[in-house]
mmCIF file of C-alpha atoms in Angstrom:
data_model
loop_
_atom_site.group_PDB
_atom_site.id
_atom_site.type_symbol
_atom_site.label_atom_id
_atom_site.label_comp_id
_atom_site.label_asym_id
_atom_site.label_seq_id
_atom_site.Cartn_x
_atom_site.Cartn_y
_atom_site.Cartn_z
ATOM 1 C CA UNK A 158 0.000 0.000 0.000
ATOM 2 C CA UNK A 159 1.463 3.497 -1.074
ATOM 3 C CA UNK A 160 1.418 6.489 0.722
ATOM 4 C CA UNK A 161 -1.949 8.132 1.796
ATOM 5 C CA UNK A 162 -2.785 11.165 -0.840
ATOM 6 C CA UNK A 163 -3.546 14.730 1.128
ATOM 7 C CA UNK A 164 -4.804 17.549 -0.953
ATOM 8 C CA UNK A 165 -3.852 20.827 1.268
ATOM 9 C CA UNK A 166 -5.925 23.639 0.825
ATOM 10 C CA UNK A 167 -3.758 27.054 1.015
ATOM 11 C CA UNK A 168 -5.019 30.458 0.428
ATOM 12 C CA UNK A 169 -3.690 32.658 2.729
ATOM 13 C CA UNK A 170 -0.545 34.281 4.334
ATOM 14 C CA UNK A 171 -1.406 32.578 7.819
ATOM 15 C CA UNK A 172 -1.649 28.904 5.950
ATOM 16 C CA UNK A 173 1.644 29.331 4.499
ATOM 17 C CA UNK A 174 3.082 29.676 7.948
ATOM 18 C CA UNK A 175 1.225 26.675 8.790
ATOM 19 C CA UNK A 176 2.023 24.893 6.015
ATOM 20 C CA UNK A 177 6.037 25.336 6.538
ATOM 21 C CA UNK A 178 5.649 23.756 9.764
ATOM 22 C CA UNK A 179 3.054 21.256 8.605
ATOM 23 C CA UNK A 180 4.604 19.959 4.929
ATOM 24 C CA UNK A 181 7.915 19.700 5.828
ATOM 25 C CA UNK A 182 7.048 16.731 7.988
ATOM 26 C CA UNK A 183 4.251 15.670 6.051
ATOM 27 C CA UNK A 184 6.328 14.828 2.971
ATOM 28 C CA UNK A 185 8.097 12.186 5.002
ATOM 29 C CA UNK A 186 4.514 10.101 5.565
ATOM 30 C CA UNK A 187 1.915 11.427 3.203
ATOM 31 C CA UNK A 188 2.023 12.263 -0.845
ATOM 32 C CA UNK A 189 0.971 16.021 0.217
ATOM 33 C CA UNK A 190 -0.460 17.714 -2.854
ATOM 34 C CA UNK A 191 -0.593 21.571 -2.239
ATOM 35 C CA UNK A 192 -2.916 23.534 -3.752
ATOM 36 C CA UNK A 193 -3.190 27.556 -3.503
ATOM 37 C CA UNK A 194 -6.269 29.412 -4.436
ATOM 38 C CA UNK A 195 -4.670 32.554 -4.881
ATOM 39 C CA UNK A 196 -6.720 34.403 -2.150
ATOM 40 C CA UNK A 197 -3.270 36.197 -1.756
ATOM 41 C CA UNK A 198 -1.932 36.830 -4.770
ATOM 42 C CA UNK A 199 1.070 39.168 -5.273
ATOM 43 C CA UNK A 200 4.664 38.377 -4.869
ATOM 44 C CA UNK A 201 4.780 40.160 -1.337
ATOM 45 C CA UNK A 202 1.536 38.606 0.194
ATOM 46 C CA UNK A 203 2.272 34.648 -1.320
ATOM 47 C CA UNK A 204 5.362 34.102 -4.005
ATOM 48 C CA UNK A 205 7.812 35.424 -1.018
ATOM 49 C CA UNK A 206 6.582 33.120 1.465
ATOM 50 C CA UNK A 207 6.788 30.038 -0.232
ATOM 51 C CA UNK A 208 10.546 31.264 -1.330
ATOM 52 C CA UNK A 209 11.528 31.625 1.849
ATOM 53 C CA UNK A 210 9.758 28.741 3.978
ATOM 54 C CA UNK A 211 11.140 26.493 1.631
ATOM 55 C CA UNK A 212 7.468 25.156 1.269
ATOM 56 C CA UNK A 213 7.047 22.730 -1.907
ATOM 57 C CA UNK A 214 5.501 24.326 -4.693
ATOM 58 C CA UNK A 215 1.921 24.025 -5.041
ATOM 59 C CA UNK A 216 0.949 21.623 -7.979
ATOM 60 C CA UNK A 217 -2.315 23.814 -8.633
ATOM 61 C CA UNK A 218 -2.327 27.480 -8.776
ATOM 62 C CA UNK A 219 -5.965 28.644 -9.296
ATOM 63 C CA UNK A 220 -5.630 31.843 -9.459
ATOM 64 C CA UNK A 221 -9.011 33.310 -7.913
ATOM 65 C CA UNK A 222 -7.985 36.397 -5.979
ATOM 66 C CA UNK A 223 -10.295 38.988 -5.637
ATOM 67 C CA UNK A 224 -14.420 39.200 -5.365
ATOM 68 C CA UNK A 225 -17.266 39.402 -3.252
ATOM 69 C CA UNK A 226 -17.008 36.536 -0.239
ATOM 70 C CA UNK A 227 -19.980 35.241 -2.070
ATOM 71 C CA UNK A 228 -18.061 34.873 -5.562
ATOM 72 C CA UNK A 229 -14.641 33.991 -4.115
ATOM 73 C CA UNK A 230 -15.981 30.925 -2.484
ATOM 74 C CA UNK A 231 -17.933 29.809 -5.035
ATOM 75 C CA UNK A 232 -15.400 30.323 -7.889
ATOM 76 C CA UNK A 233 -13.122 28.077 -5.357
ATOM 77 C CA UNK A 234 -15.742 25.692 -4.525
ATOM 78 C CA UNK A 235 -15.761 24.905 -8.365
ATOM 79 C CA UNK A 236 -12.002 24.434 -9.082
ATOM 80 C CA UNK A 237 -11.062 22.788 -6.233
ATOM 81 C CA UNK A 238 -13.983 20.286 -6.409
ATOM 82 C CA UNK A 239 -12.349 19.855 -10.082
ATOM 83 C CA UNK A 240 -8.995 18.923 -8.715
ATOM 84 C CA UNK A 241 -10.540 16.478 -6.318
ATOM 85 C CA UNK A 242 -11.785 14.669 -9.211
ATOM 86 C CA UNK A 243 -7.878 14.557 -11.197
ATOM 87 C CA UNK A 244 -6.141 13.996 -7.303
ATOM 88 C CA UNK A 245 -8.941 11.257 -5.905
ATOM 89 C CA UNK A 246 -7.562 12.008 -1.993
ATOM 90 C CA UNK A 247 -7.622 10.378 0.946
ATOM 91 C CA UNK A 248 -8.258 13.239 2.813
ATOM 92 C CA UNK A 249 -8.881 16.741 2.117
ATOM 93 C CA UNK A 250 -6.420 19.428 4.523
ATOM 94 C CA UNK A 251 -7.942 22.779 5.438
ATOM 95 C CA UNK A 252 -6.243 25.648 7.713
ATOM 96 C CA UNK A 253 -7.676 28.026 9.666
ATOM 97 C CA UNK A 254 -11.218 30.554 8.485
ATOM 98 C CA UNK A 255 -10.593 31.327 5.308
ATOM 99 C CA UNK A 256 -13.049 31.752 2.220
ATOM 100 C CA UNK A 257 -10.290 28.554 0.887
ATOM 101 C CA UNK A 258 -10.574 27.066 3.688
ATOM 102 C CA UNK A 259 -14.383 27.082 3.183
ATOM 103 C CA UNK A 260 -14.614 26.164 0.117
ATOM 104 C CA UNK A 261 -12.071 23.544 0.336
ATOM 105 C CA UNK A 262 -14.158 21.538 3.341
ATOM 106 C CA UNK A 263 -17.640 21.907 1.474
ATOM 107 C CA UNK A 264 -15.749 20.212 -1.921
ATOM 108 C CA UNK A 265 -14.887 17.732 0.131
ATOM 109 C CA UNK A 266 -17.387 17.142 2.077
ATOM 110 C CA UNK A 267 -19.747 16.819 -0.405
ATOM 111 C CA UNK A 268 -17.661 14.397 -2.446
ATOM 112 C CA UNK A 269 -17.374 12.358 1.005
ATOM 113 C CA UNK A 270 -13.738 12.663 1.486
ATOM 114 C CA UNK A 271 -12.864 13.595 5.012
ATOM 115 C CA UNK A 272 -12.144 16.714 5.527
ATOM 116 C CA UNK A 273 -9.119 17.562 8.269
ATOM 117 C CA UNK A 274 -9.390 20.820 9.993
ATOM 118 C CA UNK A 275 -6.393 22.145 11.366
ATOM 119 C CA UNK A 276 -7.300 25.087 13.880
ATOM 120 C CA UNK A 277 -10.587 23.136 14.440
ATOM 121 C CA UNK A 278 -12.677 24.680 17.391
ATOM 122 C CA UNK A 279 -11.966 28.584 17.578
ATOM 123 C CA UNK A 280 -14.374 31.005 18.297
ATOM 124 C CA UNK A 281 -14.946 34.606 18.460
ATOM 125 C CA UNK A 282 -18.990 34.038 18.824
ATOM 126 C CA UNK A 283 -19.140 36.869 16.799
ATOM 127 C CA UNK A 284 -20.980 35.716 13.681
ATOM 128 C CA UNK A 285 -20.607 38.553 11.454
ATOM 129 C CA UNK A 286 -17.337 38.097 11.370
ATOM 130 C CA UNK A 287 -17.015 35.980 7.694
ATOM 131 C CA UNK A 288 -13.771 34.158 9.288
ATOM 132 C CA UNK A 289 -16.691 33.013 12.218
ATOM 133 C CA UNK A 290 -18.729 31.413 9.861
ATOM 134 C CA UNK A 291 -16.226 29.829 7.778
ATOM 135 C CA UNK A 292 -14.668 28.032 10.556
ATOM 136 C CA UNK A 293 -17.715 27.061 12.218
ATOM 137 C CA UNK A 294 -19.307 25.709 8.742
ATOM 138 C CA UNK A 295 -15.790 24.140 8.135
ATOM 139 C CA UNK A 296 -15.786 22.146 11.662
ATOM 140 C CA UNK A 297 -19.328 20.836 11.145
ATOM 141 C CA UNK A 298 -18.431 19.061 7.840
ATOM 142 C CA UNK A 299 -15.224 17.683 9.297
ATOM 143 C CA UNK A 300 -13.763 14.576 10.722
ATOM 144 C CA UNK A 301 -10.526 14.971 11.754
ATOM 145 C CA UNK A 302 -10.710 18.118 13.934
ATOM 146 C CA UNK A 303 -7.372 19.307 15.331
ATOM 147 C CA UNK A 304 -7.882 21.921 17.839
ATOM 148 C CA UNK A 305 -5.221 24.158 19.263
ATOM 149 C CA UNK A 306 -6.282 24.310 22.986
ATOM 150 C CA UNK A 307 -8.423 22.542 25.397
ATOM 151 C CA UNK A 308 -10.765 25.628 24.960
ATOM 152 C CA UNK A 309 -11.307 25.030 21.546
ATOM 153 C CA UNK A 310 -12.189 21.295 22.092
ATOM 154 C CA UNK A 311 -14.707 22.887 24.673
ATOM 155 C CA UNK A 312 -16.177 24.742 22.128
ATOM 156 C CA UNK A 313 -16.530 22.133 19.411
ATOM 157 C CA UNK A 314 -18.338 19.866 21.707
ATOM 158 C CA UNK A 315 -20.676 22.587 23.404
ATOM 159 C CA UNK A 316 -22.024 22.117 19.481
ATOM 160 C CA UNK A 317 -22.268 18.880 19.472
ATOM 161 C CA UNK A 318 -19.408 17.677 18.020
ATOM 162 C CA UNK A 319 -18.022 15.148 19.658
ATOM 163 C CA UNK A 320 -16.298 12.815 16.998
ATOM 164 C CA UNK A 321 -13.052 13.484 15.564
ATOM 165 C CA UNK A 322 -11.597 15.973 17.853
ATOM 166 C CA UNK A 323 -8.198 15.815 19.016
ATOM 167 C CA UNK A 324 -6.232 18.008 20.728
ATOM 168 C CA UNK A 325 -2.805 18.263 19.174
ATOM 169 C CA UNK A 326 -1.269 22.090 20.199
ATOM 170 C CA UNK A 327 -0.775 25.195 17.760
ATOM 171 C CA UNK A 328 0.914 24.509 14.857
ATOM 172 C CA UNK A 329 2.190 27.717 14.837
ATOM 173 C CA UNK A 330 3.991 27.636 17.912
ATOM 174 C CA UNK A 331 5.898 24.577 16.231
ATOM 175 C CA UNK A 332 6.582 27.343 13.454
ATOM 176 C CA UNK A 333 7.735 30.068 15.566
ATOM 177 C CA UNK A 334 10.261 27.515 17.344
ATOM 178 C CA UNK A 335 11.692 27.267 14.023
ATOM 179 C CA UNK A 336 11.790 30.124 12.229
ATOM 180 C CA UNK A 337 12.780 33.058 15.045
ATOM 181 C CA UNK A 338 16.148 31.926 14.736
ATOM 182 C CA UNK A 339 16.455 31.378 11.190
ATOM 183 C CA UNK A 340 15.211 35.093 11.030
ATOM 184 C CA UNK A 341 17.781 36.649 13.689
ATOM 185 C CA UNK A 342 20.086 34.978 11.005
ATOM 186 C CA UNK A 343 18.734 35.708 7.368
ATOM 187 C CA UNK A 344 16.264 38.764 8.359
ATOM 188 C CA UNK A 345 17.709 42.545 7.963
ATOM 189 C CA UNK A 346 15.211 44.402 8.194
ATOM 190 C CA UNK A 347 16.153 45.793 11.496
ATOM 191 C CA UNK A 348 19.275 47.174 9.878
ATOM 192 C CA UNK A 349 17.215 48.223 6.860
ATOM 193 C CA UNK A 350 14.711 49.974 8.697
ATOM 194 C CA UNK A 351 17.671 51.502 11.370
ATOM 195 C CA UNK A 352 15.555 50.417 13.855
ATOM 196 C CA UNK A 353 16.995 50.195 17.678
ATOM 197 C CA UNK A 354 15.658 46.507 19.466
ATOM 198 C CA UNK A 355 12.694 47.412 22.295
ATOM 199 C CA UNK A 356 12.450 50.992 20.503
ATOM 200 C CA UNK A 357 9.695 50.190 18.497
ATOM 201 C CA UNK A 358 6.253 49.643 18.164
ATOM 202 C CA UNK A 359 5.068 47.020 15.748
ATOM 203 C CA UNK A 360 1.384 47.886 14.137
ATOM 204 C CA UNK A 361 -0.661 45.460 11.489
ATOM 205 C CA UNK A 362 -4.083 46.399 10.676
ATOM 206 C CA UNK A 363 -6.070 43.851 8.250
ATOM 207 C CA UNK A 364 -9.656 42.819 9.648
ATOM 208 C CA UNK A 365 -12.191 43.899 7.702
ATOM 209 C CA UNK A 366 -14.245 44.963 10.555
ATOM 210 C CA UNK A 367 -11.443 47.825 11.211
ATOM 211 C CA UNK A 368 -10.763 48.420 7.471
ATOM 212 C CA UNK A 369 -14.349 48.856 6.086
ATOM 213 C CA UNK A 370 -15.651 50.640 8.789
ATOM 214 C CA UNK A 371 -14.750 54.891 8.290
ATOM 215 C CA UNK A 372 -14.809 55.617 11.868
ATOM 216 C CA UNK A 373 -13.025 52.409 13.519
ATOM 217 C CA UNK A 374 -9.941 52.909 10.955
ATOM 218 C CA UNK A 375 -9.942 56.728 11.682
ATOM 219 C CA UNK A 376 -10.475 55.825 15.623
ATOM 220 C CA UNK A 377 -7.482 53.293 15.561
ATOM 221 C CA UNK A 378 -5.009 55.824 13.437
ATOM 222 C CA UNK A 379 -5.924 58.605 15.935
ATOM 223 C CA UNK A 380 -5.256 56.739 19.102
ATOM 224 C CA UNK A 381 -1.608 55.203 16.871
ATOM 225 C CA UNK A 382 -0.931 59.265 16.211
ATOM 226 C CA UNK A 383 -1.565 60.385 19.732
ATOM 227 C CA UNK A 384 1.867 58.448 20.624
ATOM 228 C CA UNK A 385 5.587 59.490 20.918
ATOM 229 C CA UNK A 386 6.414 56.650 19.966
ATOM 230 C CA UNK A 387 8.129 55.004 16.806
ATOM 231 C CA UNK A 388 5.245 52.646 15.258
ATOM 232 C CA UNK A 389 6.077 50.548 12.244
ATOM 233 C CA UNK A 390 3.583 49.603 10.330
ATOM 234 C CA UNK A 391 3.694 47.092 7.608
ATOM 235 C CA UNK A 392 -0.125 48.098 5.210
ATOM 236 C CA UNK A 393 -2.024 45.771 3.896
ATOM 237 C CA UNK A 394 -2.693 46.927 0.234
ATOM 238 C CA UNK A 395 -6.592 46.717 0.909
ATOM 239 C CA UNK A 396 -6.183 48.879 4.470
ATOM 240 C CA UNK A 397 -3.915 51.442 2.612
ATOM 241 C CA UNK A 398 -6.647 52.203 -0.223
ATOM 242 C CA UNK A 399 -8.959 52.752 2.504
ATOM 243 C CA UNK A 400 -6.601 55.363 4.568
ATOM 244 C CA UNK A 401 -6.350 56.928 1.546
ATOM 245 C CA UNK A 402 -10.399 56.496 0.602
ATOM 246 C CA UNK A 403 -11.230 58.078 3.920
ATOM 247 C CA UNK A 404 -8.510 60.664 3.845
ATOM 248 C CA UNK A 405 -7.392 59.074 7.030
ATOM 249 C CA UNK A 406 -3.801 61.261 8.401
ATOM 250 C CA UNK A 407 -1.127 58.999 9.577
ATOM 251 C CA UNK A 408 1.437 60.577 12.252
ATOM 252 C CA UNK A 409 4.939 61.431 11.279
ATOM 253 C CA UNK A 410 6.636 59.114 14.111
ATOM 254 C CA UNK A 411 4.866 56.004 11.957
ATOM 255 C CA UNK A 412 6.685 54.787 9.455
ATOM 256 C CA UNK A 413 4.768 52.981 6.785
ATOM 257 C CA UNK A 414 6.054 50.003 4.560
ATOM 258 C CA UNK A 415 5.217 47.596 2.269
ATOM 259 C CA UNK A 416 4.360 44.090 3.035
ATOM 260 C CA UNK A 417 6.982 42.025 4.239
ATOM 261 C CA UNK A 418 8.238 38.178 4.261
ATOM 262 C CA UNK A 419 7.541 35.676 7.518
ATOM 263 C CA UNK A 420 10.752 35.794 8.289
ATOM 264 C CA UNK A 421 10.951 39.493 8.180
ATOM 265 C CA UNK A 422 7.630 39.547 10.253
ATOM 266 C CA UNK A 423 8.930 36.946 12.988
ATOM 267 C CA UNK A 424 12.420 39.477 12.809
ATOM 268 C CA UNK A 425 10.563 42.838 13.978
ATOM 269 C CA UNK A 426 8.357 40.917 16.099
ATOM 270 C CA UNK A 427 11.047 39.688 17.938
ATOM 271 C CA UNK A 428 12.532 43.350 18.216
ATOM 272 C CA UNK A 429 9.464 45.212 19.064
ATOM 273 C CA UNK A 430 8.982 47.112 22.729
ATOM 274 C CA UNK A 431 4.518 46.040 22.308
ATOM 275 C CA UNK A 432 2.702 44.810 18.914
ATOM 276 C CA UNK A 433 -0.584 46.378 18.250
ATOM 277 C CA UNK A 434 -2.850 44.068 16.102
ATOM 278 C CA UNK A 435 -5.808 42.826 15.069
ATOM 279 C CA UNK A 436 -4.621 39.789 13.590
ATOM 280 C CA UNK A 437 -5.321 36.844 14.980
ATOM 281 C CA UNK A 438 -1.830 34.968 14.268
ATOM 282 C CA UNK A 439 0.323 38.042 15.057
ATOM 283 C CA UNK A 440 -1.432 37.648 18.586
ATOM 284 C CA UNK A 441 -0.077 34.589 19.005
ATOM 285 C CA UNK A 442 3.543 34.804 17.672
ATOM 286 C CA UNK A 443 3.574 37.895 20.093
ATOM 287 C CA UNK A 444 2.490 35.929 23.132
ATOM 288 C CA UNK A 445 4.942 33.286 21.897
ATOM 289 C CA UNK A 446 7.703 35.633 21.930
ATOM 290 C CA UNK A 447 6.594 36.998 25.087
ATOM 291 C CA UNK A 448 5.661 40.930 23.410
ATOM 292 C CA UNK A 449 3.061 42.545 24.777
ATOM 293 C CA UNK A 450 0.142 42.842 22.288
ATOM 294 C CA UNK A 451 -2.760 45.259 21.978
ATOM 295 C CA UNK A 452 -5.801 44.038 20.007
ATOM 296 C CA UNK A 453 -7.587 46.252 17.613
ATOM 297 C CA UNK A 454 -10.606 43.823 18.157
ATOM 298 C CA UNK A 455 -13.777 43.626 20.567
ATOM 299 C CA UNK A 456 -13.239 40.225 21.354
ATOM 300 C CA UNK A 457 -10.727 37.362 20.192
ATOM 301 C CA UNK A 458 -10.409 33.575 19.824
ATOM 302 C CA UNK A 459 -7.048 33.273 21.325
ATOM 303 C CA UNK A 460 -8.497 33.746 25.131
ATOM 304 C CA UNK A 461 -5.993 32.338 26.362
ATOM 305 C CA UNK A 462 -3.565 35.167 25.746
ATOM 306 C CA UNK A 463 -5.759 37.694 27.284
ATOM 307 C CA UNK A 464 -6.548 35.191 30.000
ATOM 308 C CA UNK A 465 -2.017 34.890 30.892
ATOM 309 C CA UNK A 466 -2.221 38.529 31.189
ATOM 310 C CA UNK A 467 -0.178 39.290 27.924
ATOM 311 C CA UNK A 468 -2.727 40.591 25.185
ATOM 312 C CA UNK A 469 -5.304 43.224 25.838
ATOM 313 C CA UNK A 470 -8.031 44.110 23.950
ATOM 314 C CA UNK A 471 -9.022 47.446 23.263
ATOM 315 C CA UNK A 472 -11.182 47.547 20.029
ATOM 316 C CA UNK A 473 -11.566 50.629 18.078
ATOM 317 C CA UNK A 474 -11.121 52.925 21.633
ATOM 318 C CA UNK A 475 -8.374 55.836 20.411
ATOM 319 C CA UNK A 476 -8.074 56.543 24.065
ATOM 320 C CA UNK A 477 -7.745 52.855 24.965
ATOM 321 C CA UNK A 478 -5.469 52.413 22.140
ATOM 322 C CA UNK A 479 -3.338 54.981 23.402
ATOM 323 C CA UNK A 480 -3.043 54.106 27.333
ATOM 324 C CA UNK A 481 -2.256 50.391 26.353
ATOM 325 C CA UNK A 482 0.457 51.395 24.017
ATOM 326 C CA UNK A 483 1.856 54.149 27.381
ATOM 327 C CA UNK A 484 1.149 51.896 30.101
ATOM 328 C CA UNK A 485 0.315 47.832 29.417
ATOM 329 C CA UNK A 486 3.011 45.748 30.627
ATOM 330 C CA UNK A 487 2.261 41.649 31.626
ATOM 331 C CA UNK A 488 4.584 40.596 34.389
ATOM 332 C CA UNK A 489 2.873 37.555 34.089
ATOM 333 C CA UNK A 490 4.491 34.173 33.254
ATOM 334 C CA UNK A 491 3.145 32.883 29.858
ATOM 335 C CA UNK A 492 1.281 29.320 30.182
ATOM 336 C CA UNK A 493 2.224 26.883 27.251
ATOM 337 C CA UNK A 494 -1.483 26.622 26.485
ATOM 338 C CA UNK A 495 -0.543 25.870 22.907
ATOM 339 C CA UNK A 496 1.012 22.986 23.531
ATOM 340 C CA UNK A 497 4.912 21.874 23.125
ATOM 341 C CA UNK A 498 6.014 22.567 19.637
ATOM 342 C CA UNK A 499 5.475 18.763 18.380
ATOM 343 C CA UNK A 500 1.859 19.035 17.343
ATOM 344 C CA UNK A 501 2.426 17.982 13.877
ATOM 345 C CA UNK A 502 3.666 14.410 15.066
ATOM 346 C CA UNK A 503 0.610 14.500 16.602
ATOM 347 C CA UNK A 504 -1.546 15.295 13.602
ATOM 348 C CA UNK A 505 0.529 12.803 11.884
ATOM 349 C CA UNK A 506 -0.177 9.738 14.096
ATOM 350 C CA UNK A 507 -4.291 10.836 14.287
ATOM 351 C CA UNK A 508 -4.253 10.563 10.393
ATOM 352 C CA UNK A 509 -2.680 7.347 10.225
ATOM 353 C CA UNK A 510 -4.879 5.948 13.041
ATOM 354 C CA UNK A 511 -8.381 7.241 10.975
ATOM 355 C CA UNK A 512 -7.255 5.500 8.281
ATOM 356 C CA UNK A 513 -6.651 2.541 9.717
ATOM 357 C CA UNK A 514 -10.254 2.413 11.802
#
C-alpha cells in the first residue's frame, strides 16, 4: 500500500506559515499535494513566502484572488472540487477561516472525502465576522478536527461535536520555534529599517471589521498618532486604499512600509517594545515571543492570551489604544497553552490511526 494522498488547501498568508511547519514533515509520511487558491496573490503577500519557507511548490495554482465573499468561495468551490476529481484524496487538509478554507471543506465534504481541519474549534462568537462562519461551517463538515487548545475542544463539543476531535497544540507555535532563529540569522530588516531593538512599536491592521468601517480605521489611526512613539507599520494593500479612501492622516513618528516576508515579520516581532494588532496569528507569535500585544478587536479567539495577562483588547477605543500602548506591561508568566512545539507528530499519528479504523 502506497502512501496516503492529502490535498492541502492554502489560500492565505497565515496557511503558508502553517504549512512550513506542517509539509515539511508531512512529505516524510503522506504524498501532500498543495494547492493555492490565490486568495493572496502578489509576490509580497504569497510568491515570497513560499521562497523563503522552503514550502514545496503548489501543484495547482488557481488563481481566484479577488471578489465578493460570495463569488470567491464559489469560484473556489468549483475548481477545487475539479482537482478532487484529477487527485482522488484520501483526505482533504484545510487551515484556519478562510473563504479557501471554506470552500475547500464543502468540496470535500460533499464528495465524502474527510475533511481535516487544522485550527478546528476557535471562536470569536461573533458571527458577522465571515472568518466566524467559515470556521464554524468548516468544523461541522469535518472529521478529523485538530484543535489548538483545550478551549477550543470545549467549544466544538458545546455544538455537538463530539467525533473526531483531538487536541494536538498550535501549529504555529511549532513554526515560531523554528523560524525566530532562522530570522535573527537571514532577516535585515532591522538594519534596513535603522531600527533600535525594544524601541519600536510594531502595528498590522487587516480585519475587515477595522478596514471597512470609516470611523473604527480613523479611531485606531488617531489613538496610533496620539503616541511618541516610533510605530512601524507594515499596510495591507486593501487597508492602505482605505486610509487613503477616507482621507485618514497617519502621524509622522509612523513609518509605513510595504508588506513584508515571515521571516521578516517573525524578525521585527522579535525586536518590538509592544505589537498592536488585530490579527489573529500576530497575537499569538507575540504571546509566543513573550511581546506585549494590543488588540484592535472587541473580542478574540485566542483567550488564552488575554486570560495569561499578555494581550489586551481594546477595540476601536483611540483613548484605549493609546493608554495600552503608554502603560500595558504583563509581568505575568506565559502558560504553554498551545502545547509543546510537536503538534504535527501528533496530527501525523491521528491521520494514520483514521485511516486505519
Amino acid at each position: 500500500m502506497g502512501k496516503l494522498k492529502i490535498v492541502t488547501i492554502l489560500g492565505a498568508r497565515p496557511q503558508f506559515i502553517k504549512a512550513a511547519a506542517v509539509s515539511s514533515l508531512f512529505k516524510e509520511n503522506f504524498d501532500e499535494i498543495l494547492v493555492h487558491t490565490g486568495q493572496h496573490y502578489d509576490s509580497n503577500m504569497s510568491d515570497v513566502f513560499f521562497q523563503e519557507l522552503e514550502i514545496p511548490k503548489p501543484k495547482y495554482q488557481l488563481n481566484i484572488g479577488s471578489g465578493s465573499h460570495g463569488a470567491m468561495t464559489g469560484a473556489m468551490l468549483i475548481a477545487i472540487e475539479k482537482v478532487l476529481i484529477e487527485e482522488k484524496p484520501d483526505f482533504v487538509l484545510v487551515y484556519g477561516d478562510t473563504n479557501s478554507t471554506l470552500a475547500g471543506a464543502l468540496a470535500a465534504s460533499k464528495m465524502l472525502i474527510p475533511v481535516i481541519h487544522v485550527e478546528a474549534g476557535l471562536r470569536s462568537f461573533n458571527k458577522t465576522m465571515p472568518e466566524e462562519q467559515n470556521r464554524i461551517l468548516t468544523d461541522h463538515v469535518s472529521e478529523l478536527l485538530f484543535a489548538p487548545t483545550q478551549t477550543a475542544i470545549q467549544n466544538l463539543q458545546n455544538e455537538g461535536i463530539k467525533k473526531g476531535l483531538h487536541l494536538v497544540g498550535d501549529v504555529m507555535y511549532d513554526g515560531i520555534l523554528h523560524f525566530t532563529e532562522i530570522a535573527k540569522k537571514k532577516s535585515t530588516i532591522i538594519q534596513d529599517l535603522n531600527l533600535l531593538e525594544k524601541q519600536f512599536i510594531l502595528c498590522t491592521i487587516h480585519r475587515a471589521e477595522n478596514t471597512n468601517d470609516m470611523n473604527r480605521l480613523q479611531s485606531i489611526f488617531n489613538g496610533l498618532n496620539a503616541v511618541n512613539e516610533k510605530i512601524v507599520l507594515p499596510l495591507h494593500p486593501r487597508t492602505l486604499k482605505y486610509v487613503q479612501e477616507y482621507g485618514i492622516s497617519i502621524g509622522e513618528h509612523i513609518l509605513i512600509i510595504e508588506p513584508i516576508g515571515y521571516l521578516d515579520m517573525v524578525r521585527l516581532e522579535s525586536a518590538a517594545k509592544k505589537i498592536v494588532t488585530d490579527s489573529g496569528g500576530v497575537q499569538k507569535e507575540a504571546f509566543f515571543l513573550k511581546i506585549p500585544c494590543i488588540t484592535l478587536r472587541d473580542e478574540t479567539e485566542w483567550v488564552e492570551t488575554v486570560q495569561d495577562g499578555w494581550n489586551i483588547l481594546v477595540g476601536a477605543n483611540e483613548k484605549h489604544i493609546q493608554e495600552a500602548i503608554l502603560t500595558f506591561n504583563p509581568t505575568t508568566i506565559p502558560t504553554n497553552s498551545f502545547g509543546d512545539g510537536n503538534s504535527v507528530h501528533r496530527m501525523i499519528e491521528w491521520i494514520k490511526q483514521y485511516q486505519l479504523s
